[in-house]
Amino acid sequence: MKKSNDIGFFVVIVGQKCSLRCKDCCNFAPFAPPENMSYNVNDLTRQLRAVTEVFSIRKLLISGGEPFIYPHLDKIIKSCLDNDKIAKINIATNGIQFPTVDLELLRNEKLEIRLSSYPIVEQRASELNDFLTMNGIKTYFHKFASKISLWHKLGGVDCEASDRNPSEIFEKCDKNICYTLDDGKIAYCSRAINASYVQKFTPNERDYITVDDKDFADKFKKYIQEPKYMEACRYCYGYDIPTFVEPAVQIK
């Protein structure tokens, strides 16, 4: 049970629009509904403020989709940099898109760029890394949960509900406290919210909390203090099964 007043890691999804169409995307970005492609920046900044009024965040990951194609990324970054309840900020990019935001924002000592190590964009990502480094921006390459630059095979759009105990899948998952804000809702992992739209299952009431609920703070504290499996766990193979796939294989 969590008793401290901070969260170690928190993800905010700015939208599911991406410059790649990866068939094994664990967050189902290529299959997301149109209304989830790009979220309203004012809603996002308000929701993040509401989160940090309840808990401080040691590391915030700005993710997508692809954040560097989100049209209001500068406003998100500035809001997070100005928030003293957020200690560190990472931006997750697939390495294709060079940033169009003010580079001075990205030079902030509080911020670091997380580049993906995909074979299909290796040269481009290397060029982006060189560009960022030359401009005094901190970067690192991310090798994903497998630690070997491969993706876990978690189950796609047509994945059937598993016969496994969902509590077991949840408890053995190393992403079960990857608290993620997506479409105004917070879930235990970055996959869960979009999964319900794409895999066409009905989530349980306990699966997520909605930031704009009037009793959000109390619900958020309870959600973190009493973690339970989500319906999305039934439609996920889990991280404890060592099945890997090549990352970023594109939909033909």
Coordinates of N, CA, C and O in Angstrom, one line a residue, residues 109-245:
E109 N 17.3 21.9 -17.3 CA 18.0 20.9 -16.5 C 17.0 19.8 -16.0 O 17.4 18.7 -15.7
K110 N 15.7 20.2 -15.9 CA 14.7 19.3 -15.4 C 14.2 18.3 -16.5 O 13.5 17.3 -16.2
L111 N 14.7 18.5 -17.7 CA 14.1 17.7 -18.9 C 15.1 16.9 -19.6 O 16.3 17.3 -19.7
E112 N 14.7 15.7 -20.1 CA 15.5 14.9 -20.9 C 14.7 14.2 -22.0 O 13.5 13.9 -21.8
I113 N 15.3 14.0 -23.2 CA 14.6 13.4 -24.3 C 14.9 11.9 -24.3 O 16.1 11.5 -24.3
R114 N 13.8 11.1 -24.4 CA 14.0 9.6 -24.4 C 13.8 9.2 -25.9 O 12.7 9.2 -26.4
L115 N 14.8 8.7 -26.5 CA 14.7 8.3 -27.9 C 14.5 6.7 -28.0 O 15.2 6.0 -27.2
S116 N 13.7 6.3 -28.9 CA 13.5 4.9 -29.1 C 14.6 4.3 -30.0 O 15.1 5.0 -30.9
S117 N 14.9 3.1 -29.7 CA 16.0 2.4 -30.5 C 15.4 1.4 -31.4 O 15.4 0.2 -31.2
Y118 N 14.7 1.9 -32.5 CA 14.1 1.0 -33.5 C 15.0 0.9 -34.7 O 15.5 1.9 -35.2
P119 N 15.2 -0.4 -35.2 CA 16.1 -0.6 -36.3 C 15.7 0.2 -37.5 O 16.5 0.7 -38.3
I120 N 14.4 0.4 -37.8 CA 13.9 1.0 -39.0 C 14.2 2.5 -39.0 O 14.1 3.2 -40.1
V121 N 14.4 3.1 -37.8 CA 14.7 4.6 -37.8 C 16.1 4.9 -37.1 O 16.3 6.0 -36.7
E122 N 16.9 3.9 -37.1 CA 18.2 4.0 -36.4 C 19.0 5.2 -36.8 O 19.5 6.0 -36.0
Q123 N 19.1 5.4 -38.2 CA 19.9 6.5 -38.7 C 19.3 7.8 -38.3 O 20.0 8.7 -37.9
R124 N 18.0 7.9 -38.5 CA 17.3 9.1 -38.3 C 17.4 9.5 -36.8 O 17.6 10.6 -36.4
A125 N 17.2 8.5 -35.9 CA 17.3 8.7 -34.5 C 18.7 9.1 -34.1 O 18.8 10.0 -33.2
S126 N 19.7 8.6 -34.7 CA 21.0 9.0 -34.4 C 21.3 10.5 -34.8 O 21.9 11.2 -34.1
E127 N 20.7 10.9 -35.9 CA 20.8 12.3 -36.4 C 20.1 13.2 -35.4 O 20.6 14.3 -35.1
L128 N 18.9 12.8 -34.9 CA 18.2 13.6 -34.0 C 19.0 13.7 -32.7 O 19.1 14.8 -32.1
N129 N 19.5 12.6 -32.2 CA 20.3 12.6 -31.0 C 21.5 13.5 -31.1 O 21.8 14.3 -30.2
D130 N 22.2 13.5 -32.3 CA 23.3 14.4 -32.5 C 22.9 15.9 -32.5 O 23.5 16.7 -31.9
F131 N 21.7 16.1 -33.1 CA 21.2 17.5 -33.2 C 20.8 18.0 -31.7 O 21.2 19.1 -31.4
L132 N 20.2 17.2 -31.0 CA 19.8 17.6 -29.6 C 21.0 17.8 -28.7 O 21.1 18.8 -28.0
T133 N 22.0 16.8 -28.8 CA 23.2 16.9 -28.0 C 24.0 18.2 -28.3 O 24.4 18.9 -27.4
M134 N 24.1 18.5 -29.6 CA 24.8 19.7 -30.0 C 24.2 21.0 -29.6 O 24.8 22.0 -29.4
N135 N 22.9 20.9 -29.3 CA 22.1 22.1 -28.8 C 22.0 22.1 -27.3 O 21.1 22.8 -26.8
G136 N 22.7 21.2 -26.6 CA 22.8 21.2 -25.2 C 21.6 20.6 -24.5 O 21.2 21.0 -23.4
I137 N 20.9 19.7 -25.2 CA 19.7 19.0 -24.7 C 20.1 17.6 -24.3 O 20.7 16.8 -25.1
K138 N 19.7 17.2 -23.1 CA 20.0 15.9 -22.6 C 19.1 14.8 -23.3 O 17.9 15.0 -23.5
T139 N 19.8 13.7 -23.6 CA 19.1 12.6 -24.3 C 19.5 11.3 -23.8 O 20.6 11.2 -23.1
Y140 N 18.7 10.2 -24.0 CA 19.2 8.8 -23.8 C 18.4 7.9 -24.7 O 17.2 8.3 -25.1
F141 N 18.9 6.8 -25.1 CA 18.2 5.8 -25.8 C 17.6 4.8 -24.9 O 18.2 4.3 -24.0
H142 N 16.3 4.5 -25.2 CA 15.5 3.6 -24.4 C 15.4 2.2 -25.0 O 15.1 2.0 -26.2
K143 N 15.7 1.2 -24.2 CA 15.7 -0.2 -24.7 C 14.4 -1.0 -24.3 O 14.3 -2.2 -24.5
F144 N 13.4 -0.3 -23.7 CA 12.1 -0.9 -23.5 C 12.2 -2.0 -22.3 O 13.2 -2.3 -21.8
A145 N 11.0 -2.5 -22.0 CA 10.9 -3.4 -20.8 C 11.7 -4.6 -21.0 O 12.2 -5.3 -20.0
S146 N 12.0 -5.1 -22.3 CA 12.8 -6.3 -22.5 C 14.2 -6.1 -22.1 O 14.9 -7.1 -21.9
K147 N 14.7 -4.8 -22.1 CA 16.1 -4.5 -21.8 C 17.0 -4.9 -23.0 O 18.2 -4.7 -22.9
I148 N 16.4 -5.4 -24.1 CA 17.3 -5.8 -25.2 C 16.8 -5.3 -26.5 O 17.0 -5.8 -27.6
S149 N 16.1 -4.1 -26.4 CA 15.6 -3.4 -27.6 C 14.6 -4.2 -28.4 O 14.4 -4.0 -29.6
L150 N 13.9 -5.1 -27.7 CA 12.8 -5.8 -28.3 C 11.5 -5.5 -27.6 O 11.5 -5.0 -26.4
W151 N 10.4 -5.7 -28.2 CA 9.1 -5.4 -27.6 C 8.5 -6.7 -27.0 O 8.7 -7.8 -27.6
H152 N 7.9 -6.7 -25.9 CA 7.1 -7.8 -25.4 C 5.8 -7.9 -26.3 O 5.2 -6.9 -26.7
K153 N 5.5 -9.2 -26.6 CA 4.2 -9.4 -27.3 C 3.1 -9.5 -26.3 O 3.0 -10.4 -25.5
L154 N 2.3 -8.4 -26.4 CA 1.2 -8.3 -25.3 C -0.2 -8.6 -25.8 O -1.1 -8.7 -25.0
G155 N -0.4 -8.8 -27.1 CA -1.7 -9.1 -27.6 C -2.2 -7.9 -28.4 O -2.2 -6.8 -27.9
G156 N -2.7 -8.2 -29.5 CA -3.2 -7.1 -30.4 C -4.6 -6.8 -30.4 O -5.4 -7.2 -29.5
V157 N -5.1 -6.2 -31.5 CA -6.5 -5.8 -31.6 C -7.5 -7.0 -31.4 O -8.5 -6.9 -30.8
D158 N -7.1 -8.1 -32.0 CA -8.0 -9.3 -32.0 C -7.7 -10.2 -30.9 O -8.2 -11.4 -30.9
C159 N -7.0 -9.8 -29.9 CA -6.7 -10.7 -28.7 C -7.9 -11.1 -28.0 O -8.8 -10.3 -27.6
E160 N -8.1 -12.4 -27.8 CA -9.2 -12.9 -27.0 C -9.0 -12.8 -25.5 O -7.8 -12.7 -25.1
A161 N -10.0 -12.8 -24.7 CA -9.9 -12.7 -23.3 C -9.1 -14.0 -22.8 O -9.4 -15.1 -23.2
S162 N -8.1 -13.8 -21.9 CA -7.3 -14.8 -21.5 C -8.0 -15.7 -20.4 O -8.9 -15.3 -19.7
D163 N -7.6 -17.0 -20.4 CA -8.1 -17.9 -19.3 C -7.3 -17.7 -18.0 O -7.7 -18.3 -17.0
R164 N -6.2 -17.0 -18.1 CA -5.4 -16.8 -16.9 C -6.2 -15.9 -15.9 O -7.0 -15.1 -16.3
N165 N -5.8 -16.0 -14.6 CA -6.4 -15.2 -13.6 C -5.9 -13.7 -13.8 O -4.7 -13.5 -13.8
P166 N -6.8 -12.8 -14.0 CA -6.3 -11.4 -14.3 C -5.5 -10.8 -13.2 O -4.7 -9.9 -13.4
S167 N -5.8 -11.2 -11.9 CA -5.0 -10.7 -10.8 C -3.6 -11.2 -10.9 O -2.6 -10.4 -10.6
E168 N -3.3 -12.4 -11.4 CA -2.0 -12.9 -11.6 C -1.3 -12.1 -12.7 O -0.1 -11.7 -12.5
I169 N -2.0 -11.8 -13.8 CA -1.4 -11.0 -14.9 C -1.0 -9.7 -14.3 O 0.1 -9.2 -14.6
F170 N -1.9 -9.0 -13.6 CA -1.6 -7.7 -13.0 C -0.4 -7.7 -12.1 O 0.5 -6.9 -12.1
E171 N -0.4 -8.6 -11.1 CA 0.6 -8.7 -10.1 C 2.0 -9.0 -10.6 O 3.0 -8.5 -10.1
K172 N 2.0 -9.8 -11.7 CA 3.3 -10.1 -12.3 C 3.8 -9.1 -13.3 O 4.9 -9.3 -13.9
C173 N 3.0 -8.1 -13.6 CA 3.4 -7.2 -14.7 C 4.2 -6.1 -14.1 O 3.9 -5.5 -13.1
D174 N 5.4 -5.8 -14.8 CA 6.2 -4.7 -14.3 C 5.7 -3.3 -14.7 O 6.4 -2.3 -14.4
K175 N 4.6 -3.3 -15.3 CA 4.0 -2.0 -15.7 C 2.7 -1.7 -14.9 O 2.0 -0.8 -15.3
N176 N 2.4 -2.5 -13.9 CA 1.2 -2.3 -13.2 C 1.1 -1.1 -12.3 O 0.1 -0.8 -11.7
I177 N 2.2 -0.3 -12.2 CA 2.1 1.0 -11.6 C 2.7 2.1 -12.5 O 3.3 3.0 -12.1
C178 N 2.4 1.9 -13.8 CA 2.8 2.9 -14.8 C 1.6 3.9 -15.0 O 1.0 3.9 -16.0
Y179 N 1.3 4.6 -13.9 CA 0.1 5.4 -13.9 C 0.1 6.4 -15.1 O 1.1 7.0 -15.4
T180 N -1.0 6.3 -15.8 CA -1.1 7.0 -17.1 C -2.4 7.8 -17.2 O -3.4 7.3 -17.0
L181 N -2.2 9.1 -17.6 CA -3.3 10.0 -17.9 C -3.6 9.9 -19.4 O -2.7 10.3 -20.2
D182 N -4.7 9.4 -19.8 CA -5.1 9.3 -21.2 C -6.5 9.6 -21.4 O -7.4 8.9 -20.7
D183 N -6.9 10.5 -22.2 CA -8.3 10.9 -22.5 C -9.0 11.2 -21.2 O -10.2 10.9 -21.0
G184 N -8.4 12.0 -20.3 CA -9.0 12.5 -19.1 C -9.1 11.4 -18.0 O -9.7 11.7 -17.0
K185 N -8.6 10.2 -18.2 CA -8.7 9.2 -17.3 C -7.3 8.7 -16.8 O -6.3 8.8 -17.6
I186 N -7.2 8.2 -15.6 CA -5.9 7.6 -15.1 C -6.1 6.1 -14.9 O -7.0 5.7 -14.2
A187 N -5.2 5.4 -15.5 CA -5.2 3.9 -15.3 C -3.8 3.5 -14.8 O -2.8 4.2 -14.8
Y188 N -3.7 2.2 -14.4 CA -2.4 1.7 -13.9 C -1.4 1.5 -15.0 O -0.2 1.3 -14.6
C189 N -1.8 1.4 -16.2 CA -0.8 1.3 -17.3 C -1.2 2.1 -18.5 O -2.3 2.4 -18.7
S190 N -0.2 2.4 -19.4 CA -0.4 3.2 -20.5 C -1.2 2.5 -21.6 O -1.7 3.2 -22.5
R191 N -1.5 1.2 -21.5 CA -2.2 0.5 -22.5 C -3.7 0.5 -22.2 O -4.5 0.4 -23.1
A192 N -4.1 0.6 -20.9 CA -5.4 0.2 -20.5 C -6.6 1.0 -21.1 O -7.6 0.5 -21.5
I193 N -6.4 2.3 -21.1 CA -7.5 3.2 -21.6 C -7.8 3.0 -23.1 O -8.9 2.7 -23.5
N194 N -6.8 3.1 -23.9 CA -6.9 2.9 -25.3 C -7.3 1.5 -25.7 O -8.1 1.2 -26.7
A195 N -6.9 0.5 -24.9 CA -7.3 -0.9 -25.1 C -8.8 -1.1 -25.1 O -9.3 -1.8 -26.0
S196 N -9.5 -0.4 -24.2 CA -10.9 -0.7 -24.2 C -11.6 -0.1 -25.4 O -12.6 -0.7 -25.8
Y197 N -11.1 0.9 -26.0 CA -11.7 1.4 -27.3 C -11.4 0.5 -28.4 O -12.2 0.3 -29.3
V198 N -10.2 0.0 -28.5 CA -9.7 -0.7 -29.6 C -10.1 -2.2 -29.6 O -10.5 -2.8 -30.6
Q199 N -9.9 -2.8 -28.4 CA -10.2 -4.2 -28.3 C -11.7 -4.5 -28.0 O -12.2 -5.6 -27.9
K200 N -12.5 -3.4 -27.8 CA -13.9 -3.5 -27.8 C -14.4 -4.3 -26.5 O -15.4 -5.0 -26.6
F201 N -13.8 -4.1 -25.4 CA -14.4 -4.6 -24.2 C -14.9 -3.5 -23.3 O -14.5 -2.3 -23.5
T202 N -15.7 -3.9 -22.3 CA -16.3 -2.9 -21.4 C -15.5 -2.8 -20.1 O -15.4 -3.8 -19.4
P203 N -14.8 -1.7 -19.8 CA -14.0 -1.7 -18.6 C -14.9 -1.7 -17.4 O -16.1 -1.3 -17.4
N204 N -14.3 -2.2 -16.3 CA -15.0 -2.1 -15.0 C -14.9 -0.7 -14.4 O -14.0 0.0 -14.7
E205 N -15.8 -0.4 -13.4 CA -15.7 0.9 -12.8 C -14.4 1.1 -12.1 O -13.9 2.2 -12.0
R206 N -13.8 0.1 -11.6 CA -12.6 0.2 -10.8 C -11.3 0.3 -11.7 O -10.2 0.5 -11.2
D207 N -11.5 0.2 -13.0 CA -10.3 0.1 -13.9 C -9.6 1.4 -14.0 O -8.4 1.5 -14.1
Y208 N -10.3 2.5 -13.9 CA -9.6 3.8 -14.0 C -10.4 4.9 -13.2 O -11.5 4.6 -12.7
I209 N -9.8 6.1 -13.0 CA -10.5 7.2 -12.4 C -10.5 8.3 -13.4 O -9.6 8.5 -14.2
T210 N -11.5 9.2 -13.3 CA -11.7 10.3 -14.2 C -11.3 11.6 -13.4 O -11.8 11.9 -12.4
V211 N -10.3 12.3 -14.0 CA -9.7 13.5 -13.4 C -10.8 14.5 -13.0 O -10.7 15.2 -12.0
D212 N -11.8 14.7 -13.9 CA -12.7 15.8 -13.7 C -13.9 15.4 -12.7 O -14.8 16.3 -12.5
D213 N -13.8 14.2 -12.1 CA -14.8 13.9 -11.1 C -14.7 14.9 -9.9 O -13.6 15.2 -9.5
K214 N -15.8 15.3 -9.3 CA -15.7 16.2 -8.2 C -15.0 15.7 -7.0 O -14.4 16.4 -6.2
D215 N -15.0 14.4 -6.8 CA -14.3 13.8 -5.7 C -13.0 13.1 -6.1 O -12.6 12.0 -5.6
F216 N -12.4 13.6 -7.2 CA -11.2 13.0 -7.8 C -10.1 12.8 -6.8 O -9.5 11.7 -6.8
A217 N -9.8 13.7 -5.9 CA -8.6 13.6 -5.0 C -8.8 12.3 -4.1 O -7.8 11.5 -4.0
D218 N -10.0 12.1 -3.6 CA -10.2 10.9 -2.7 C -10.1 9.7 -3.5 O -9.5 8.6 -3.1
K219 N -10.7 9.7 -4.7 CA -10.7 8.5 -5.6 C -9.2 8.2 -6.0 O -8.9 7.0 -6.1
F220 N -8.5 9.2 -6.3 CA -7.1 9.0 -6.8 C -6.3 8.4 -5.7 O -5.5 7.4 -5.9
K221 N -6.4 8.9 -4.4 CA -5.6 8.3 -3.3 C -6.0 6.9 -3.1 O -5.1 6.0 -2.9
K222 N -7.3 6.5 -3.2 CA -7.7 5.2 -3.0 C -7.2 4.3 -4.1 O -6.8 3.1 -3.9
Y223 N -7.3 4.8 -5.3 CA -6.8 4.1 -6.5 C -5.4 3.7 -6.4 O -5.0 2.5 -6.7
I224 N -4.6 4.6 -5.9 CA -3.1 4.3 -5.7 C -2.9 3.4 -4.5 O -2.0 2.5 -4.5
Q225 N -3.6 3.6 -3.4 CA -3.4 2.8 -2.2 C -3.9 1.4 -2.3 O -3.4 0.5 -1.6
E226 N -4.9 1.1 -3.2 CA -5.5 -0.2 -3.3 C -5.5 -0.7 -4.7 O -6.6 -0.8 -5.4
P227 N -4.3 -1.0 -5.3 CA -4.3 -1.4 -6.7 C -4.9 -2.8 -7.0 O -4.8 -3.7 -6.2
K228 N -5.7 -2.8 -8.0 CA -6.4 -4.1 -8.4 C -6.2 -4.2 -9.9 O -6.0 -3.3 -10.7
Y229 N -6.4 -5.5 -10.4 CA -6.3 -5.7 -11.8 C -7.4 -5.0 -12.6 O -8.5 -4.6 -12.0
M230 N -7.2 -4.7 -13.8 CA -8.1 -4.0 -14.7 C -8.7 -5.1 -15.7 O -8.1 -6.1 -16.0
E231 N -9.8 -4.7 -16.3 CA -10.4 -5.6 -17.4 C -9.4 -5.7 -18.5 O -9.3 -6.8 -19.2
A232 N -8.6 -4.7 -18.8 CA -7.6 -4.8 -19.8 C -6.6 -5.9 -19.6 O -6.0 -6.4 -20.6
C233 N -6.4 -6.3 -18.4 CA -5.4 -7.4 -18.1 C -5.9 -8.7 -18.7 O -5.0 -9.5 -19.1
R234 N -7.2 -8.9 -18.9 CA -7.7 -10.1 -19.5 C -7.3 -10.2 -21.0 O -7.3 -11.2 -21.6
Y235 N -7.1 -9.0 -21.6 CA -6.8 -8.9 -23.0 C -5.3 -8.6 -23.2 O -5.0 -8.0 -24.3
C236 N -4.5 -9.0 -22.3 CA -3.1 -8.8 -22.4 C -2.4 -10.0 -22.0 O -2.7 -10.7 -21.0
Y237 N -1.3 -10.4 -22.8 CA -0.6 -11.6 -22.5 C 0.3 -11.5 -21.2 O 0.7 -12.5 -20.6
G238 N 0.6 -10.3 -20.8 CA 1.4 -10.0 -19.6 C 2.8 -9.9 -19.9 O 3.4 -10.5 -20.9
Y239 N 3.5 -9.3 -19.0 CA 5.0 -9.1 -19.1 C 5.8 -10.3 -18.6 O 7.0 -10.4 -18.8
D240 N 5.1 -11.2 -17.8 CA 5.9 -12.3 -17.3 C 6.1 -13.4 -18.2 O 6.9 -14.3 -18.0
I241 N 5.4 -13.3 -19.4 CA 5.6 -14.3 -20.5 C 6.7 -13.8 -21.4 O 6.5 -12.8 -22.1
P242 N 7.8 -14.5 -21.5 CA 9.0 -14.0 -22.3 C 8.9 -14.2 -23.8 O 9.6 -15.0 -24.4
T243 N 7.9 -13.5 -24.4 CA 7.7 -13.6 -25.8 C 7.9 -12.2 -26.4 O 7.3 -11.2 -26.0
F244 N 8.9 -12.1 -27.3 CA 9.3 -10.8 -27.8 C 9.1 -10.7 -29.3 O 9.1 -11.8 -30.0
V245 N 8.9 -9.5 -29.8 CA 8.8 -9.3 -31.2 C 9.7 -8.1 -31.6 O 10.1 -7.3 -30.8

